[in-house]
Coordinates of C-alpha atoms and ligand atoms in Angstrom, one line a residue:
M1048 CA 84.3 109.8 96.6
A1049 CA 88.3 108.2 96.1
I1050 CA 90.6 105.9 97.1
R1051 CA 93.8 108.5 97.1
P1052 CA 97.5 106.5 97.2
I1053 CA 98.9 106.3 100.8
L1054 CA 102.4 108.0 100.8
H1055 CA 105.1 105.7 102.6
I1056 CA 108.8 106.9 104.6
P1057 CA 110.9 108.3 103.7
T1058 CA 108.6 110.9 102.2
P1059 CA 109.8 113.9 103.8
C1060 CA 105.5 115.8 104.5
L1061 CA 105.7 112.7 106.3
R1062 CA 107.5 114.1 109.3
E1063 CA 107.0 117.6 108.8
V1064 CA 103.9 119.2 111.3
A1065 CA 100.3 119.5 109.5
K1066 CA 98.2 123.5 110.1
P1067 CA 95.5 123.7 111.9
V1068 CA 91.8 123.5 109.9
G1069 CA 90.7 127.1 110.2
E1070 CA 87.1 126.8 107.6
I1071 CA 85.1 123.6 107.4
T1072 CA 84.7 124.3 103.7
D1073 CA 83.0 121.6 101.0
E1074 CA 87.4 120.5 100.2
I1075 CA 87.3 119.8 103.9
K1076 CA 85.3 117.6 103.9
V1077 CA 85.4 115.5 100.8
L1078 CA 88.3 115.4 101.9
V1079 CA 87.5 113.6 105.3
K1080 CA 85.0 111.2 102.8
D1081 CA 87.9 109.9 100.8
M1082 CA 90.2 109.8 104.1
F1083 CA 87.4 107.3 105.6
E1084 CA 87.4 105.5 101.9
T1085 CA 91.4 105.1 102.0
M1086 CA 90.7 103.9 105.2
Y1087 CA 88.8 101.5 104.7
D1088 CA 89.9 100.5 101.5
A1089 CA 93.5 100.1 102.7
P1090 CA 92.6 98.1 105.4
G1091 CA 93.2 100.5 108.6
V1092 CA 92.1 101.2 111.8
G1093 CA 93.1 105.2 111.1
L1094 CA 94.6 107.5 108.5
A1095 CA 95.6 110.7 109.2
A1096 CA 96.1 113.3 105.9
P1097 CA 100.3 113.6 106.0
Q1098 CA 99.7 110.4 105.3
I1099 CA 97.6 111.1 101.6
G1100 CA 100.0 114.6 101.0
V1101 CA 97.3 117.4 102.1
M1102 CA 98.7 119.8 105.6
H1103 CA 96.1 119.8 107.4
R1104 CA 95.2 118.6 110.3
V1105 CA 92.6 116.0 110.0
I1106 CA 92.3 112.6 110.8
V1107 CA 90.5 109.5 110.4
M1108 CA 89.8 106.9 113.0
D1109 CA 87.1 102.8 113.1
P1110 CA 89.3 101.4 116.5
A1111 CA 85.7 98.7 115.8
G1112 CA 87.0 94.6 115.2
E1113 CA 86.0 92.7 112.0
E1114 CA 82.6 91.3 114.0
E1115 CA 81.7 94.8 114.9
E1116 CA 79.8 97.6 113.6
P1117 CA 82.1 100.2 112.3
R1118 CA 82.7 103.3 114.3
P1119 CA 84.1 105.9 111.7
L1120 CA 84.8 109.0 114.3
A1121 CA 87.1 111.9 112.7
M1122 CA 88.2 114.7 114.1
I1123 CA 89.6 118.0 113.1
N1124 CA 91.9 119.8 114.9
P1125 CA 92.3 117.3 117.3
E1126 CA 94.6 118.3 120.1
I1127 CA 95.5 115.6 123.0
I1128 CA 94.6 117.9 126.7
W1129 CA 95.4 114.7 129.5
L1130 CA 97.2 111.3 128.9
S1131 CA 97.1 109.1 131.6
A1132 CA 100.3 108.0 134.1
E1133 CA 99.1 104.4 133.2
L1134 CA 100.3 103.0 130.1
R1135 CA 99.6 100.1 127.5
V1136 CA 101.4 98.1 125.2
H1137 CA 99.5 98.1 121.6
Q1138 CA 101.5 96.5 118.8
E1139 CA 101.3 99.3 115.9
G1140 CA 101.7 99.3 112.1
C1141 CA 101.3 102.1 109.9
L1142 CA 99.8 102.8 106.7
S1143 CA 103.1 104.4 105.6
I1144 CA 105.5 101.8 107.1
P1145 CA 103.6 98.4 105.3
E1146 CA 104.0 95.0 106.8
Y1147 CA 106.2 96.8 110.4
Y1148 CA 105.1 95.8 113.5
E1149 CA 106.0 96.4 116.8
D1150 CA 105.0 97.3 120.5
V1151 CA 104.6 100.9 121.2
E1152 CA 104.1 101.7 124.4
R1153 CA 101.6 104.9 125.7
P1154 CA 99.5 106.2 128.1
D1155 CA 96.5 103.5 128.1
V1156 CA 94.2 106.7 128.5
C1157 CA 93.5 110.4 127.1
K1158 CA 91.6 113.1 126.9
V1159 CA 91.4 114.4 123.1
E1160 CA 89.1 118.1 121.8
F1161 CA 88.9 118.2 118.1
L1162 CA 86.2 119.7 115.2
D1163 CA 83.7 117.0 114.1
E1164 CA 83.1 117.9 110.0
Q1165 CA 79.6 120.3 111.2
G1166 CA 82.2 122.4 113.3
E1167 CA 80.8 121.3 116.2
S1168 CA 83.4 121.0 119.0
H1169 CA 83.4 117.5 121.5
E1170 CA 85.7 116.0 124.0
L1171 CA 86.4 113.1 124.2
T1172 CA 87.8 110.6 126.8
C1173 CA 89.7 107.7 125.2
E1174 CA 90.5 104.1 126.2
G1175 CA 92.0 100.7 125.0
L1176 CA 92.4 100.4 121.3
L1177 CA 91.1 103.9 120.6
S1178 CA 93.5 106.1 122.4
T1179 CA 95.9 104.2 121.3
I1180 CA 94.6 104.8 118.0
V1181 CA 94.4 108.9 118.6
Q1182 CA 97.6 109.5 120.4
H1183 CA 99.8 107.8 116.5
E1184 CA 97.7 109.8 114.6
V1185 CA 98.2 112.8 115.9
D1186 CA 101.8 112.2 116.1
H1187 CA 101.0 112.5 111.8
L1188 CA 99.8 115.5 112.2
D1189 CA 103.3 116.4 114.1
G1190 CA 105.7 114.8 111.5
K1191 CA 105.8 112.2 114.4
L1192 CA 105.9 108.4 113.3
F1193 CA 105.0 105.3 115.5
I1194 CA 108.9 103.7 115.1
D1195 CA 110.4 106.5 117.2
Y1196 CA 109.2 105.7 120.0
L1197 CA 111.4 101.9 119.1
S1198 CA 114.9 102.0 119.9
R1199 CA 117.4 103.4 117.1
L1200 CA 118.4 100.2 115.6
K1201 CA 115.4 99.1 115.5
R1202 CA 113.9 102.4 113.7
D1203 CA 117.2 102.5 111.6
R1204 CA 116.7 99.5 110.2
V1205 CA 113.3 100.0 109.2
I1206 CA 114.4 103.2 107.5
K1207 CA 116.6 101.8 105.2
K1208 CA 114.9 99.8 104.4
F1209 CA 112.0 101.7 103.4
Q1210 CA 114.9 103.8 102.0
K1211 CA 116.3 101.1 99.3
I1212 CA 112.8 100.3 98.0
A1213 CA 111.5 103.6 97.4
K1214 CA 115.8 103.8 95.3
R1215 CA 114.8 100.8 93.8
A1216 CA 110.9 102.2 92.7
A1217 CA 112.8 105.2 91.7
S1218 CA 115.3 103.3 89.5
Ligands
NI1317 NI1 100.8 105.8 111.1

């Protein structure tokens, strides 16, 4: 197992669409393990494969609070099949946009279909924090980031800030 470097904006692959996983090979199983290790190390509550530069539709999450038992959840080829009309607001952050947090409004409940690491198919109804995390991580697989839900002013400001940081690091 290995902790893999987490890419930050404006890395182009964070804006690309990830490919579905065809067969769950040992490589995919290692990827899932590495993603958990990377997420817990960060620490974060969710991570999508494109955030470590792997363009596969794989996400890992753990919605448990600090005092709770870990609840690791990995989803391969997740697909949101239903969203509630009721919304909830949650202050979101993203490991690819470090130390930046903003309120985002999303459907309160979602239903997601996915494969686990054994290739078993599942359908899960997610509420509250888990619903927010699933929607945020599935967005990553389509090259979408939580800052896309903010006003253009706020989004442009944070993108500019990270472009500057990247420029400084490269020079
Ligand atoms: Ni994120």
